[in-house]
PDB file of C-alpha atoms in Angstrom:
ATOM      1  CA  GLY A   1     -52.496  59.542  -8.818  1.00 59.00           C
ATOM      2  CA  GLU A   2     -50.258  56.671 -10.860  1.00 67.00           C
ATOM      3  CA  TRP A   3     -53.044  53.783 -10.880  1.00 74.00           C
ATOM      4  CA  ILE A   4     -56.411  55.930 -10.934  1.00 74.00           C
ATOM      5  CA  ASN A   5     -54.324  57.527 -13.606  1.00 74.00           C
ATOM      6  CA  SER A   6     -53.994  53.940 -15.374  1.00 79.00           C
ATOM      7  CA  VAL A   7     -57.165  53.204 -15.285  1.00 79.00           C
ATOM      8  CA  THR A   8     -58.713  56.040 -15.971  1.00 79.00           C
ATOM      9  CA  ASN A   9     -56.483  56.052 -19.376  1.00 79.00           C
ATOM     10  CA  PHE A  10     -58.195  52.785 -19.965  1.00 82.00           C
ATOM     11  CA  MET A  11     -61.736  52.822 -19.668  1.00 84.00           C
ATOM     12  CA  THR A  12     -61.150  56.940 -21.746  1.00 84.00           C
ATOM     13  CA  LYS A  13     -59.071  54.385 -24.457  1.00 82.00           C
ATOM     14  CA  PHE A  14     -61.280  51.702 -24.779  1.00 86.00           C
ATOM     15  CA  CYS A  15     -64.718  53.290 -24.608  1.00 88.00           C
ATOM     16  CA  PHE A  16     -63.271  55.359 -27.074  1.00 86.00           C
ATOM     17  CA  PHE A  17     -61.425  52.300 -29.291  1.00 85.00           C
ATOM     18  CA  PHE A  18     -65.088  50.126 -28.546  1.00 90.00           C
ATOM     19  CA  CYS A  19     -67.872  53.512 -29.771  1.00 90.00           C
ATOM     20  CA  TYR A  20     -65.281  53.650 -32.849  1.00 89.00           C
ATOM     21  CA  SER A  21     -65.269  50.716 -34.047  1.00 88.00           C
ATOM     22  CA  VAL A  22     -69.459  50.193 -33.758  1.00 92.00           C
ATOM     23  CA  LEU A  23     -69.975  52.672 -35.010  1.00 92.00           C
ATOM     24  CA  THR A  24     -68.064  52.430 -38.617  1.00 90.00           C
ATOM     25  CA  GLN A  25     -68.941  48.735 -38.286  1.00 89.00           C
ATOM     26  CA  TRP A  26     -72.818  50.083 -38.753  1.00 91.00           C
ATOM     27  CA  TYR A  27     -71.853  52.962 -41.013  1.00 90.00           C
ATOM     28  CA  GLU A  28     -70.130  50.297 -43.847  1.00 87.00           C
ATOM     29  CA  ASN A  29     -73.035  47.916 -43.166  1.00 88.00           C
ATOM     30  CA  HIS A  30     -75.760  50.101 -44.120  1.00 88.00           C
ATOM     31  CA  TRP A  31     -73.485  52.710 -46.832  1.00 87.00           C
ATOM     32  CA  GLY A  32     -70.468  50.422 -47.205  1.00 84.00           C
ATOM     33  CA  MET A  33     -67.101  51.899 -47.435  1.00 80.00           C
ATOM     34  CA  MET A  34     -66.504  55.569 -45.122  1.00 79.00           C
ATOM     35  CA  SER A  35     -64.960  59.040 -46.804  1.00 82.00           C
ATOM     36  CA  LYS A  36     -62.321  60.611 -45.016  1.00 76.00           C
ATOM     37  CA  SER A  37     -65.533  63.188 -43.683  1.00 81.00           C
ATOM     38  CA  ALA A  38     -67.216  60.635 -43.006  1.00 86.00           C
ATOM     39  CA  ASN A  39     -64.316  59.023 -40.682  1.00 83.00           C
ATOM     40  CA  LEU A  40     -63.618  62.278 -38.579  1.00 82.00           C
ATOM     41  CA  VAL A  41     -67.403  63.565 -37.472  1.00 87.00           C
ATOM     42  CA  LEU A  42     -66.940  59.523 -36.364  1.00 89.00           C
ATOM     43  CA  GLY A  43     -64.266  59.863 -34.622  1.00 84.00           C
ATOM     44  CA  TYR A  44     -65.591  62.647 -33.093  1.00 86.00           C
ATOM     45  CA  VAL A  45     -69.339  60.903 -31.734  1.00 90.00           C
ATOM     46  CA  ALA A  46     -67.447  58.271 -30.372  1.00 88.00           C
ATOM     47  CA  LYS A  47     -64.553  59.947 -28.387  1.00 84.00           C
ATOM     48  CA  LEU A  48     -68.498  61.704 -26.888  1.00 87.00           C
ATOM     49  CA  LEU A  49     -70.560  59.453 -26.215  1.00 89.00           C
ATOM     50  CA  PRO A  50     -68.769  57.700 -22.920  1.00 88.00           C
ATOM     51  CA  VAL A  51     -67.566  61.454 -21.014  1.00 86.00           C
ATOM     52  CA  PRO A  52     -70.275  61.718 -19.002  1.00 86.00           C
ATOM     53  CA  ILE A  53     -68.710  58.359 -17.784  1.00 85.00           C
ATOM     54  CA  CYS A  54     -65.216  58.959 -18.139  1.00 85.00           C
ATOM     55  CA  TYR A  55     -64.554  62.413 -17.272  1.00 85.00           C
ATOM     56  CA  PRO A  56     -65.115  62.649 -14.052  1.00 87.00           C
ATOM     57  CA  LEU A  57     -62.368  60.171 -12.877  1.00 86.00           C
ATOM     58  CA  GLN A  58     -60.394  62.531 -15.472  1.00 84.00           C
ATOM     59  CA  VAL A  59     -60.759  65.228 -12.500  1.00 85.00           C
ATOM     60  CA  ILE A  60     -60.795  62.809  -9.815  1.00 86.00           C
ATOM     61  CA  THR A  61     -57.041  62.160 -11.364  1.00 83.00           C
ATOM     62  CA  ASN A  62     -56.349  65.940 -12.141  1.00 81.00           C
ATOM     63  CA  ARG A  63     -57.042  66.722  -8.234  1.00 83.00           C
ATOM     64  CA  MET A  64     -54.669  64.110  -7.098  1.00 83.00           C
ATOM     65  CA  GLN A  65     -52.178  64.685  -9.326  1.00 79.00           C
ATOM     66  CA  THR A  66     -51.893  68.570  -8.679  1.00 76.00           C
ATOM     67  CA  SER A  67     -52.609  67.936  -4.798  1.00 76.00           C
ATOM     68  CA  VAL A  68     -50.112  69.833  -2.490  1.00 72.00           C
ATOM     69  CA  ALA A  69     -50.551  66.496   0.060  1.00 76.00           C
ATOM     70  CA  PRO A  70     -51.096  63.655  -0.610  1.00 78.00           C
ATOM     71  CA  LEU A  71     -54.685  62.101  -1.019  1.00 80.00           C
ATOM     72  CA  GLY A  72     -56.700  58.974  -2.567  1.00 81.00           C
ATOM     73  CA  PRO A  73     -59.037  58.774  -5.011  1.00 82.00           C
ATOM     74  CA  HIS A  74     -62.354  59.357  -2.134  1.00 84.00           C
ATOM     75  CA  ARG A  75     -60.616  62.428  -0.910  1.00 87.00           C
ATOM     76  CA  ALA A  76     -60.253  63.825  -4.244  1.00 85.00           C
ATOM     77  CA  LEU A  77     -64.592  63.326  -4.634  1.00 86.00           C
ATOM     78  CA  GLN A  78     -64.941  65.110  -1.331  1.00 87.00           C
ATOM     79  CA  GLU A  79     -62.138  67.803  -2.350  1.00 85.00           C
ATOM     80  CA  VAL A  80     -64.049  68.196  -5.924  1.00 85.00           C
ATOM     81  CA  ILE A  81     -68.064  68.208  -4.112  1.00 89.00           C
ATOM     82  CA  ARG A  82     -66.854  70.518  -1.718  1.00 86.00           C
ATOM     83  CA  ASP A  83     -65.431  73.047  -3.508  1.00 83.00           C
ATOM     84  CA  SER A  84     -67.709  73.287  -5.991  1.00 82.00           C
ATOM     85  CA  GLY A  85     -70.381  70.867  -5.846  1.00 85.00           C
ATOM     86  CA  PHE A  86     -71.590  67.489  -7.663  1.00 84.00           C
ATOM     87  CA  GLY A  87     -71.454  68.989 -10.878  1.00 83.00           C
ATOM     88  CA  GLY A  88     -68.308  70.201 -10.248  1.00 80.00           C
ATOM     89  CA  LEU A  89     -67.298  65.969 -11.099  1.00 85.00           C
ATOM     90  CA  TRP A  90     -68.221  67.956 -15.103  1.00 83.00           C
ATOM     91  CA  GLN A  91     -66.404  71.189 -14.482  1.00 77.00           C
ATOM     92  CA  GLY A  92     -64.865  72.242 -17.799  1.00 74.00           C
ATOM     93  CA  ALA A  93     -66.400  69.516 -19.917  1.00 77.00           C
ATOM     94  CA  GLU A  94     -68.182  71.412 -22.002  1.00 75.00           C
ATOM     95  CA  SER A  95     -64.324  71.589 -23.602  1.00 75.00           C
ATOM     96  CA  TYR A  96     -64.225  67.796 -25.125  1.00 75.00           C
ATOM     97  CA  TYR A  97     -67.149  69.209 -27.612  1.00 80.00           C
ATOM     98  CA  ILE A  98     -63.803  70.956 -29.014  1.00 77.00           C
ATOM     99  CA  LEU A  99     -61.642  68.112 -27.104  1.00 78.00           C
ATOM    100  CA  ALA A 100     -63.854  65.271 -29.462  1.00 79.00           C
ATOM    101  CA  ILE A 101     -61.796  66.417 -32.277  1.00 81.00           C
ATOM    102  CA  TRP A 102     -58.184  64.984 -30.730  1.00 80.00           C
ATOM    103  CA  PRO A 103     -58.665  61.087 -31.102  1.00 77.00           C
ATOM    104  CA  ALA A 104     -61.030  62.016 -34.580  1.00 77.00           C
ATOM    105  CA  LEU A 105     -58.093  63.939 -35.607  1.00 84.00           C
ATOM    106  CA  GLU A 106     -55.144  61.148 -34.664  1.00 85.00           C
ATOM    107  CA  VAL A 107     -57.401  58.174 -35.957  1.00 82.00           C
ATOM    108  CA  PHE A 108     -58.379  60.291 -38.975  1.00 85.00           C
ATOM    109  CA  ILE A 109     -54.575  60.800 -39.944  1.00 87.00           C
ATOM    110  CA  PHE A 110     -54.262  57.402 -38.777  1.00 88.00           C
ATOM    111  CA  ASP A 111     -56.698  55.175 -41.035  1.00 85.00           C
ATOM    112  CA  GLN A 112     -55.892  57.619 -43.721  1.00 86.00           C
ATOM    113  CA  ILE A 113     -52.045  57.147 -44.142  1.00 89.00           C
ATOM    114  CA  LYS A 114     -52.488  53.570 -43.304  1.00 89.00           C
ATOM    115  CA  ARG A 115     -54.988  52.928 -46.758  1.00 87.00           C
ATOM    116  CA  SER A 116     -52.465  54.589 -48.512  1.00 88.00           C
ATOM    117  CA  ILE A 117     -50.031  52.398 -47.706  1.00 89.00           C
ATOM    118  CA  LEU A 118     -52.127  49.012 -47.980  1.00 88.00           C
ATOM    119  CA  GLN A 119     -53.174  50.370 -51.565  1.00 88.00           C
ATOM    120  CA  SER A 120     -50.325  50.877 -52.679  1.00 88.00           C
ATOM    121  CA  ARG A 121     -48.672  47.311 -51.467  1.00 86.00           C
ATOM    122  CA  GLY A 122     -51.706  45.887 -53.015  1.00 85.00           C
ATOM    123  CA  LEU A 123     -53.348  44.413 -50.155  1.00 80.00           C
ATOM    124  CA  SER A 124     -56.750  44.680 -48.404  1.00 80.00           C
ATOM    125  CA  LEU A 125     -57.587  47.693 -46.434  1.00 72.00           C
ATOM    126  CA  ALA A 126     -58.980  45.620 -43.730  1.00 72.00           C
ATOM    127  CA  SER A 127     -55.081  44.606 -43.275  1.00 79.00           C
ATOM    128  CA  GLU A 128     -52.913  45.659 -40.040  1.00 82.00           C
ATOM    129  CA  ILE A 129     -49.811  47.476 -40.823  1.00 86.00           C
ATOM    130  CA  SER A 130     -46.622  46.442 -39.075  1.00 86.00           C
ATOM    131  CA  GLY A 131     -45.847  47.758 -35.247  1.00 85.00           C
ATOM    132  CA  PRO A 132     -42.813  50.157 -36.305  1.00 88.00           C
ATOM    133  CA  ALA A 133     -45.172  51.119 -39.296  1.00 89.00           C
ATOM    134  CA  ALA A 134     -48.454  52.103 -36.803  1.00 89.00           C
ATOM    135  CA  PHE A 135     -45.622  53.547 -34.089  1.00 92.00           C
ATOM    136  CA  ALA A 136     -44.586  55.863 -36.705  1.00 92.00           C
ATOM    137  CA  LEU A 137     -48.253  56.564 -37.720  1.00 90.00           C
ATOM    138  CA  GLY A 138     -49.227  57.192 -34.270  1.00 90.00           C
ATOM    139  CA  ALA A 139     -46.689  59.420 -33.349  1.00 91.00           C
ATOM    140  CA  LEU A 140     -47.396  61.539 -36.636  1.00 91.00           C
ATOM    141  CA  GLY A 141     -51.016  61.671 -35.911  1.00 89.00           C
ATOM    142  CA  ARG A 142     -50.556  62.550 -31.642  1.00 89.00           C
ATOM    143  CA  PHE A 143     -48.190  64.932 -32.641  1.00 92.00           C
ATOM    144  CA  LEU A 144     -50.085  66.592 -34.777  1.00 89.00           C
ATOM    145  CA  ALA A 145     -53.477  66.411 -33.467  1.00 87.00           C
ATOM    146  CA  THR A 146     -52.112  67.975 -29.933  1.00 89.00           C
ATOM    147  CA  THR A 147     -50.644  70.899 -31.988  1.00 89.00           C
ATOM    148  CA  ILE A 148     -54.140  71.955 -33.257  1.00 87.00           C
ATOM    149  CA  VAL A 149     -56.206  71.554 -29.741  1.00 86.00           C
ATOM    150  CA  PHE A 150     -54.156  72.107 -27.028  1.00 89.00           C
ATOM    151  CA  PRO A 151     -55.297  75.195 -26.093  1.00 87.00           C
ATOM    152  CA  THR A 152     -58.469  73.440 -25.008  1.00 83.00           C
ATOM    153  CA  ILE A 153     -56.092  70.389 -22.709  1.00 84.00           C
ATOM    154  CA  ARG A 154     -54.572  73.355 -21.300  1.00 86.00           C
ATOM    155  CA  THR A 155     -58.044  75.471 -20.378  1.00 84.00           C
ATOM    156  CA  ARG A 156     -59.623  72.028 -19.271  1.00 80.00           C
ATOM    157  CA  SER A 157     -57.080  71.709 -16.983  1.00 79.00           C
ATOM    158  CA  LEU A 158     -57.295  74.134 -15.556  1.00 82.00           C
ATOM    159  CA  CYS A 159     -61.354  74.865 -14.952  1.00 79.00           C
ATOM    160  CA  GLN A 160     -60.478  70.773 -13.249  1.00 73.00           C
ATOM    161  CA  LYS A 161     -58.298  72.667 -10.846  1.00 73.00           C
ATOM    162  CA  GLY A 162     -61.189  75.260 -10.320  1.00 74.00           C
ATOM    163  CA  VAL A 163     -58.379  78.059 -11.036  1.00 80.00           C
ATOM    164  CA  TYR A 164     -61.066  78.722 -13.818  1.00 82.00           C
ATOM    165  CA  PRO A 165     -64.800  78.014 -14.048  1.00 80.00           C
ATOM    166  CA  SER A 166     -64.918  77.483 -17.703  1.00 78.00           C
ATOM    167  CA  VAL A 167     -63.274  76.458 -20.719  1.00 78.00           C
ATOM    168  CA  THR A 168     -63.817  80.530 -22.417  1.00 82.00           C
ATOM    169  CA  THR A 169     -62.829  82.316 -19.044  1.00 86.00           C
ATOM    170  CA  ALA A 170     -59.687  80.185 -18.846  1.00 85.00           C
ATOM    171  CA  LEU A 171     -58.641  81.146 -22.625  1.00 85.00           C
ATOM    172  CA  ARG A 172     -59.981  85.082 -22.130  1.00 87.00           C
ATOM    173  CA  GLY A 173     -57.803  84.964 -19.057  1.00 88.00           C
ATOM    174  CA  MET A 174     -54.505  83.676 -19.724  1.00 88.00           C
ATOM    175  CA  TYR A 175     -54.650  85.684 -23.183  1.00 86.00           C
ATOM    176  CA  CYS A 176     -54.796  88.641 -20.945  1.00 88.00           C
ATOM    177  CA  ASP A 177     -52.213  87.446 -18.304  1.00 87.00           C
ATOM    178  CA  GLY A 178     -49.745  85.909 -21.057  1.00 87.00           C
ATOM    179  CA  GLY A 179     -50.642  85.905 -25.061  1.00 87.00           C
ATOM    180  CA  ILE A 180     -50.234  83.240 -27.106  1.00 87.00           C
ATOM    181  CA  ALA A 181     -46.571  81.474 -25.214  1.00 87.00           C
ATOM    182  CA  LEU A 182     -49.428  80.718 -21.858  1.00 87.00           C
ATOM    183  CA  ILE A 183     -51.416  79.443 -23.088  1.00 87.00           C
ATOM    184  CA  TYR A 184     -49.249  77.123 -25.313  1.00 89.00           C
ATOM    185  CA  GLN A 185     -47.358  76.659 -22.241  1.00 88.00           C
ATOM    186  CA  GLY A 186     -46.455  73.304 -21.263  1.00 88.00           C
ATOM    187  CA  LEU A 187     -46.734  72.250 -25.483  1.00 90.00           C
ATOM    188  CA  VAL A 188     -43.558  69.854 -25.128  1.00 90.00           C
ATOM    189  CA  PRO A 189     -43.800  68.187 -22.486  1.00 88.00           C
ATOM    190  CA  GLU A 190     -47.340  67.008 -23.543  1.00 87.00           C
ATOM    191  CA  LEU A 191     -45.630  65.979 -27.323  1.00 90.00           C
ATOM    192  CA  ILE A 192     -43.130  63.711 -25.849  1.00 88.00           C
ATOM    193  CA  ARG A 193     -45.418  62.331 -23.421  1.00 83.00           C
ATOM    194  CA  GLY A 194     -48.642  61.803 -25.622  1.00 85.00           C
ATOM    195  CA  VAL A 195     -46.563  61.339 -29.012  1.00 89.00           C
ATOM    196  CA  SER A 196     -44.857  58.239 -27.351  1.00 88.00           C
ATOM    197  CA  TYR A 197     -48.667  57.546 -25.800  1.00 83.00           C
ATOM    198  CA  ASN A 198     -49.938  56.937 -28.813  1.00 85.00           C
ATOM    199  CA  ALA A 199     -47.374  55.195 -30.838  1.00 89.00           C
ATOM    200  CA  VAL A 200     -47.367  53.066 -28.421  1.00 89.00           C
ATOM    201  CA  ILE A 201     -50.502  52.589 -28.266  1.00 85.00           C
ATOM    202  CA  MET A 202     -51.363  52.170 -32.232  1.00 87.00           C
ATOM    203  CA  SER A 203     -48.484  50.201 -32.414  1.00 89.00           C
ATOM    204  CA  VAL A 204     -49.875  47.366 -30.128  1.00 88.00           C
ATOM    205  CA  LYS A 205     -52.867  47.188 -31.336  1.00 84.00           C
ATOM    206  CA  GLU A 206     -52.333  46.503 -34.889  1.00 86.00           C
ATOM    207  CA  VAL A 207     -49.554  43.444 -33.973  1.00 87.00           C
ATOM    208  CA  THR A 208     -52.483  42.231 -31.508  1.00 88.00           C
ATOM    209  CA  VAL A 209     -55.529  42.287 -34.247  1.00 84.00           C
ATOM    210  CA  THR A 210     -52.511  41.168 -36.802  1.00 84.00           C
ATOM    211  CA  LEU A 211     -51.400  38.516 -34.207  1.00 88.00           C
ATOM    212  CA  CYS A 212     -55.591  37.372 -33.202  1.00 86.00           C
ATOM    213  CA  ARG A 213     -56.206  37.145 -37.205  1.00 82.00           C
ATOM    214  CA  GLN A 214     -53.877  34.649 -37.353  1.00 83.00           C
ATOM    215  CA  VAL A 215     -54.455  32.619 -34.463  1.00 86.00           C
ATOM    216  CA  LEU A 216     -57.605  32.183 -35.332  1.00 83.00           C
ATOM    217  CA  THR A 217     -57.234  31.405 -38.901  1.00 81.00           C
ATOM    218  CA  THR A 218     -55.245  29.096 -37.937  1.00 83.00           C
ATOM    219  CA  VAL A 219     -57.667  27.086 -35.170  1.00 79.00           C
ATOM    220  CA  VAL A 220     -60.468  27.295 -38.166  1.00 77.00           C
ATOM    221  CA  LEU A 221     -57.848  26.071 -40.874  1.00 73.00           C
ATOM    222  CA  ARG A 222     -57.196  22.985 -37.783  1.00 74.00           C
ATOM    223  CA  GLY A 223     -60.774  22.788 -37.337  1.00 61.00           C
TER     224      GLY A 223
END
């Protein structure tokens, strides 16, 4: 399931950053610089918008990765529909009413600390920071956000596998079976995976934007 997992991650991140950039540009064009609360709200909305399209891919990926026997995407899709009907492709999607705050918190933490760094250096807020600094901020943002929303991450995974029919049922079931410890089971591996993953993404993003600006500036000057 690695290749479809990569496609799913690409689509999810692309859709989130695309929606986020469109919403923030629209906001700043109409009301000027974003406040901290507006930044958080727009990040939340940007995560919710692609859910109807991206969520079924996550369900299929989850089924492929957790199946005892190897499954292809088509077979995994058939199993999901067989077990839960067509609506099974969106089973547990209600978790995103909470999970949408996850990337919003990541970006919020990243942007606010980044602004502080740029202001302390007397640079424009439209500037970028270095790759290593972006890596550190990306890691910090992911660590804090993941710790806050992990119970919902875990319930979403269980709903996608068909273990529980809904997020609230999953939370009640896990709490009754093992308390808070069971709800947070798997947090460390998720932090190890997610923190490094987001740190690399944010670092590459800042470096790429910086390079694109330099190339465009060079082209304009030569033109």
